[in-house]
């Protein structure tokens, strides 16, 4: 049901907030990239807040952020590593929202999820560009 879908999305947004915090605190990011990471983290916080409020409004109980996430910290040794990690999370978010949009029964919720999907896709594209990759390599995302 919609509450379960939104609760799963909320957990993913909380994970993204924590991941960007990890990147920001790593000491590996140059100032412009650190500013970008902080901006994207802010977007994920806004997504999480909106999802938590909606879950409550629908009578559900929002999940709390985990105390600890299983991030590959041993593999984050450079700015490129951090950017690749973040890009992978954003790509996963795009796929998750792409799967959620058509199965949400409330069409207004589907519109919100689609809006978040668009933001996640922009994050992914910007991170790809920061890595020197083609920011939009295909015409369709999956």
Coordinates of N, CA and C in Angstrom, one line a residue:
X1 N 0.8 -1.2 0.0 CA 0.0 0.0 0.0 C 0.9 1.2 0.0
X2 N 0.3 2.4 -0.2 CA 1.0 3.6 -0.3 C 1.9 3.9 0.9
X3 N 1.4 3.7 2.1 CA 2.2 4.0 3.3 C 3.4 3.1 3.3
X4 N 3.4 1.9 2.9 CA 4.6 1.0 2.9 C 5.6 1.5 1.9
X5 N 5.1 1.9 0.7 CA 6.0 2.5 -0.3 C 6.7 3.7 0.1
X6 N 5.9 4.6 0.8 CA 6.5 5.9 1.2 C 7.4 5.6 2.4
X7 N 7.1 4.7 3.2 CA 8.0 4.3 4.4 C 9.4 3.8 3.8
X8 N 9.3 3.0 2.8 CA 10.6 2.5 2.2 C 11.3 3.7 1.6
X9 N 10.6 4.6 0.9 CA 11.3 5.7 0.3 C 11.9 6.6 1.4
X10 N 11.2 6.8 2.5 CA 11.7 7.6 3.6 C 13.0 7.0 4.1
X11 N 13.1 5.6 4.3 CA 14.3 5.0 4.7 C 15.5 5.2 3.8
X12 N 15.2 5.2 2.5 CA 16.2 5.5 1.5 C 16.7 6.9 1.5
X13 N 15.8 7.8 1.8 CA 16.2 9.3 1.9 C 17.0 9.5 3.1
X14 N 16.7 8.8 4.2 CA 17.5 9.0 5.4 C 18.9 8.4 5.2
X15 N 19.0 7.3 4.4 CA 20.3 6.7 4.1 C 21.1 7.7 3.3
X16 N 20.4 8.4 2.3 CA 21.1 9.4 1.5 C 21.7 10.5 2.3
X17 N 20.9 11.0 3.3 CA 21.3 12.1 4.2 C 22.6 11.6 4.9
X18 N 22.6 10.4 5.4 CA 23.7 9.9 6.1 C 24.9 9.7 5.2
X19 N 24.7 9.3 4.0 CA 25.8 9.1 3.0 C 26.4 10.4 2.7
X20 N 25.6 11.4 2.5 CA 26.2 12.8 2.1 C 26.9 13.3 3.4
X21 N 26.5 13.0 4.6 CA 27.2 13.4 5.8 C 28.5 12.8 5.8
X22 N 28.6 11.5 5.5 CA 29.8 10.7 5.5 C 30.8 11.4 4.5
X23 N 30.3 11.7 3.3 CA 31.2 12.3 2.3 C 31.6 13.7 2.8
X24 N 30.8 14.5 3.4 CA 31.1 15.8 3.8 C 32.2 15.8 4.9
X25 N 32.1 14.8 5.8 CA 33.0 14.7 6.9 C 34.3 13.9 6.6
X26 N 34.4 13.4 5.3 CA 35.5 12.6 4.9 C 36.8 13.3 4.8
X27 N 36.7 14.6 4.6 CA 37.9 15.4 4.3 C 38.4 15.2 2.9
X28 N 37.7 14.5 2.1 CA 38.2 14.2 0.7 C 37.6 15.1 -0.3
X29 N 36.6 15.9 0.0 CA 36.0 16.7 -1.0 C 36.5 18.1 -1.1
X30 N 36.8 18.6 -2.3 CA 37.2 19.9 -2.5 C 36.0 20.9 -2.3
X31 N 36.3 22.1 -2.0 CA 35.2 23.1 -1.6 C 34.0 23.1 -2.6
X32 N 34.2 23.2 -3.9 CA 33.0 23.2 -4.7 C 32.2 21.9 -4.7
X33 N 32.9 20.8 -4.6 CA 32.2 19.5 -4.5 C 31.5 19.3 -3.1
X34 N 32.2 19.8 -2.1 CA 31.6 19.8 -0.7 C 30.3 20.6 -0.7
X35 N 30.3 21.8 -1.3 CA 29.1 22.6 -1.4 C 28.0 21.9 -2.1
X36 N 28.3 21.2 -3.2 CA 27.4 20.4 -3.9 C 26.8 19.3 -3.1
X37 N 27.7 18.6 -2.4 CA 27.2 17.5 -1.5 C 26.3 18.0 -0.4
X38 N 26.6 19.1 0.1 CA 25.8 19.7 1.2 C 24.4 20.1 0.6
X39 N 24.4 20.7 -0.6 CA 23.2 21.0 -1.2 C 22.3 19.8 -1.5
X40 N 22.9 18.7 -2.0 CA 22.1 17.5 -2.3 C 21.6 16.9 -1.0
X41 N 22.4 16.9 0.0 CA 22.0 16.4 1.3 C 20.8 17.2 1.8
X42 N 20.8 18.5 1.6 CA 19.6 19.3 2.0 C 18.4 18.9 1.2
X43 N 18.5 18.6 -0.1 CA 17.4 18.1 -0.8 C 16.8 16.8 -0.2
X44 N 17.7 15.9 0.1 CA 17.3 14.6 0.7 C 16.6 14.8 2.0
X45 N 17.1 15.8 2.8 CA 16.4 16.1 4.1 C 15.0 16.6 3.8
X46 N 14.8 17.4 2.8 CA 13.5 17.9 2.5 C 12.6 16.8 2.0
X47 N 13.2 15.9 1.2 CA 12.4 14.7 0.8 C 11.9 13.9 2.0
X48 N 12.9 13.6 2.9 CA 12.6 12.8 4.1 C 11.5 13.5 4.9
X49 N 11.6 14.8 5.1 CA 10.6 15.5 5.9 C 9.3 15.4 5.3
X50 N 9.2 15.6 4.0 CA 7.9 15.5 3.3 C 7.3 14.1 3.4
X51 N 8.2 13.1 3.2 CA 7.7 11.7 3.2 C 7.2 11.3 4.6
X52 N 8.0 11.7 5.7 CA 7.6 11.4 7.0 C 6.2 12.1 7.4
X53 N 6.1 13.3 7.0 CA 4.8 14.0 7.2 C 3.6 13.3 6.5
X54 N 3.9 12.9 5.3 CA 2.8 12.2 4.5 C 2.5 10.9 5.1
X55 N 3.5 10.1 5.6 CA 3.2 8.8 6.2 C 2.4 9.1 7.5
X56 N 2.7 10.1 8.3 CA 1.9 10.4 9.5 C 0.5 10.7 9.1
X57 N 0.3 11.6 8.1 CA -1.0 12.0 7.6 C -1.8 10.9 7.2
X58 N -1.2 9.8 6.6 CA -1.9 8.7 6.2 C -2.1 7.6 7.3
X59 N -1.7 8.0 8.5 CA -1.9 7.1 9.6 C -0.8 6.1 9.9
X60 N 0.3 6.2 9.2 CA 1.4 5.3 9.4 C 2.4 5.9 10.4
X61 N 3.4 5.1 10.7 CA 4.5 5.5 11.6 C 5.8 5.6 10.8
X62 N 6.3 6.9 10.7 CA 7.6 7.0 9.9 C 8.7 6.3 10.6
X63 N 9.5 5.7 9.7 CA 10.7 5.0 10.3 C 11.7 6.1 10.7
X64 N 12.5 5.7 11.7 CA 13.6 6.6 12.2 C 14.9 6.2 11.4
X65 N 15.8 7.2 11.3 CA 17.1 6.9 10.6 C 17.8 5.8 11.4
X66 N 18.5 5.0 10.7 CA 19.3 3.9 11.4 C 20.4 4.6 12.2
X67 N 20.8 3.9 13.3 CA 22.0 4.4 14.1 C 23.3 4.3 13.3
X68 N 23.3 3.3 12.4 CA 24.6 3.1 11.6 C 24.2 2.4 10.3
X69 N 24.8 2.9 9.2 CA 24.6 2.4 7.9 C 25.9 1.6 7.5
X70 N 25.7 0.6 6.7 CA 26.8 -0.2 6.2 C 27.3 0.4 4.9
X71 N 28.0 1.5 5.0 CA 28.7 2.1 3.9 C 30.1 1.6 3.7
X72 N 30.5 1.6 2.4 CA 31.9 1.0 2.1 C 33.0 2.0 2.4
X73 N 33.1 2.4 3.7 CA 34.0 3.5 4.1 C 35.5 3.1 3.8
X74 N 35.8 1.8 3.8 CA 37.2 1.4 3.5 C 37.5 1.6 2.1
X75 N 36.5 1.8 1.2 CA 36.8 2.0 -0.2 C 36.7 3.5 -0.6
X76 N 36.5 4.4 0.3 CA 36.4 5.8 0.1 C 37.7 6.5 0.4
X77 N 38.6 6.5 -0.6 CA 39.9 7.1 -0.3 C 40.2 8.3 -1.1
X78 N 39.3 8.8 -2.0 CA 39.5 10.0 -2.8 C 38.2 10.6 -3.1
X79 N 38.3 11.8 -3.6 CA 37.0 12.5 -4.0 C 36.3 11.7 -5.0
X80 N 37.0 11.1 -6.0 CA 36.4 10.3 -7.0 C 35.6 9.2 -6.4
X81 N 36.2 8.5 -5.4 CA 35.5 7.4 -4.7 C 34.2 7.9 -4.1
X82 N 34.3 9.0 -3.5 CA 33.1 9.5 -2.8 C 32.0 9.9 -3.9
X83 N 32.4 10.5 -4.9 CA 31.5 10.9 -6.0 C 30.9 9.6 -6.7
X84 N 31.7 8.6 -6.9 CA 31.1 7.4 -7.4 C 30.1 6.7 -6.5
X85 N 30.4 6.7 -5.2 CA 29.5 6.2 -4.2 C 28.2 7.0 -4.2
X86 N 28.3 8.3 -4.2 CA 27.1 9.1 -4.2 C 26.3 8.9 -5.5
X87 N 27.0 8.8 -6.7 CA 26.3 8.6 -7.9 C 25.6 7.3 -8.0
X88 N 26.2 6.3 -7.4 CA 25.5 5.0 -7.3 C 24.2 5.0 -6.5
X89 N 24.3 5.7 -5.4 CA 23.1 5.9 -4.5 C 22.0 6.7 -5.3
X90 N 22.4 7.7 -6.0 CA 21.4 8.5 -6.7 C 20.8 7.7 -7.9
X91 N 21.6 6.9 -8.5 CA 21.1 6.0 -9.6 C 20.1 5.0 -9.0
X92 N 20.4 4.5 -7.9 CA 19.5 3.6 -7.2 C 18.2 4.2 -6.8
X93 N 18.3 5.5 -6.4 CA 17.1 6.3 -6.0 C 16.2 6.5 -7.2
X94 N 16.8 6.8 -8.3 CA 16.0 7.0 -9.6 C 15.3 5.7 -9.9
X95 N 15.9 4.6 -9.8 CA 15.3 3.3 -10.1 C 14.1 3.0 -9.2
X96 N 14.4 3.3 -7.9 CA 13.4 3.0 -6.9 C 12.1 3.9 -7.1
X97 N 12.3 5.2 -7.3 CA 11.2 6.0 -7.5 C 10.5 5.7 -8.8
X98 N 11.2 5.3 -9.8 CA 10.6 4.9 -11.1 C 9.7 3.7 -10.9
X99 N 10.1 2.8 -10.0 CA 9.3 1.7 -9.7 C 8.1 2.0 -8.8
X100 N 8.2 3.0 -8.0 CA 7.2 3.4 -7.0 C 6.0 4.2 -7.7
X101 N 6.4 5.1 -8.6 CA 5.4 6.0 -9.2 C 4.2 5.3 -9.7
X102 N 4.3 4.3 -10.6 CA 3.1 3.6 -11.2 C 2.3 2.8 -10.2
X103 N 2.9 2.4 -9.0 CA 2.1 1.5 -8.1 C 1.5 2.3 -7.0
X104 N 1.8 3.6 -6.8 CA 1.1 4.4 -5.8 C -0.3 4.6 -6.3
X105 N -1.3 4.3 -5.4 CA -2.7 4.4 -5.8 C -3.2 5.8 -5.7
X106 N -2.6 6.6 -4.9 CA -3.0 8.0 -4.8 C -2.2 8.8 -5.8
X107 N -2.9 9.3 -6.8 CA -2.2 10.0 -7.9 C -1.4 11.2 -7.5
X108 N -1.9 11.9 -6.5 CA -1.2 13.1 -5.9 C 0.2 12.6 -5.3
X109 N 0.2 11.5 -4.6 CA 1.4 11.0 -4.1 C 2.3 10.5 -5.2
X110 N 1.8 10.0 -6.3 CA 2.6 9.6 -7.4 C 3.2 10.8 -8.1
X111 N 2.5 11.9 -8.1 CA 3.1 13.2 -8.7 C 4.3 13.6 -7.8
X112 N 4.1 13.6 -6.5 CA 5.2 14.0 -5.6 C 6.4 13.0 -5.8
X113 N 6.2 11.7 -5.9 CA 7.3 10.8 -6.1 C 8.0 11.0 -7.4
X114 N 7.2 11.4 -8.4 CA 7.8 11.7 -9.7 C 8.6 12.9 -9.6
X115 N 8.2 13.9 -8.8 CA 9.0 15.1 -8.7 C 10.3 14.8 -8.0
X116 N 10.3 14.0 -7.0 CA 11.5 13.5 -6.3 C 12.4 12.8 -7.2
X117 N 11.8 11.9 -8.0 CA 12.6 11.2 -9.0 C 13.3 12.1 -9.9
X118 N 12.7 13.2 -10.4 CA 13.4 14.2 -11.2 C 14.6 14.8 -10.5
X119 N 14.4 15.1 -9.2 CA 15.5 15.7 -8.5 C 16.7 14.7 -8.3
X120 N 16.3 13.4 -8.1 CA 17.4 12.4 -8.0 C 18.1 12.2 -9.3
X121 N 17.4 12.3 -10.4 CA 18.0 12.2 -11.7 C 19.0 13.3 -12.0
X122 N 18.6 14.5 -11.5 CA 19.5 15.7 -11.7 C 20.7 15.5 -10.8
X123 N 20.6 15.0 -9.6 CA 21.7 14.7 -8.8 C 22.7 13.8 -9.5
X124 N 22.1 12.7 -10.0 CA 22.9 11.7 -10.6 C 23.7 12.3 -11.8
X125 N 23.0 13.1 -12.6 CA 23.6 13.7 -13.8 C 24.7 14.6 -13.4
X126 N 24.5 15.4 -12.4 CA 25.5 16.4 -12.0 C 26.8 15.6 -11.4
X127 N 26.5 14.6 -10.7 CA 27.6 13.8 -10.1 C 28.4 13.1 -11.2
X128 N 27.7 12.6 -12.2 CA 28.4 12.0 -13.4 C 29.2 13.0 -14.1
X129 N 28.7 14.2 -14.2 CA 29.5 15.3 -14.9 C 30.7 15.6 -14.0
X130 N 30.6 15.7 -12.7 CA 31.7 16.0 -11.8 C 32.8 14.9 -11.9
X131 N 32.4 13.7 -12.3 CA 33.3 12.6 -12.5 C 33.9 12.6 -13.9
X132 N 33.5 13.5 -14.7 CA 34.1 13.6 -16.1 C 33.3 12.6 -17.0
X133 N 32.2 12.1 -16.6 CA 31.4 11.2 -17.4 C 30.3 12.0 -18.1
X134 N 29.7 11.4 -19.2 CA 28.6 11.9 -19.9 C 27.5 12.0 -18.9
X135 N 27.0 13.2 -18.6 CA 25.9 13.4 -17.5 C 24.6 12.7 -17.9
X136 N 24.3 12.6 -19.2 CA 23.0 12.0 -19.6 C 23.3 11.0 -20.7
X137 N 23.8 9.8 -20.4 CA 24.3 9.0 -21.5 C 23.2 8.2 -22.3
X138 N 22.0 8.2 -21.8 CA 20.9 7.5 -22.5 C 19.7 8.4 -22.5
X139 N 18.8 8.1 -23.4 CA 17.5 8.9 -23.5 C 16.5 8.4 -22.5
X140 N 16.6 7.2 -21.9 CA 15.6 6.7 -20.9 C 16.4 6.2 -19.7
X141 N 15.8 6.3 -18.6 CA 16.4 5.8 -17.4 C 15.6 4.5 -16.9
X142 N 16.3 3.6 -16.3 CA 15.7 2.4 -15.8 C 16.2 2.0 -14.5

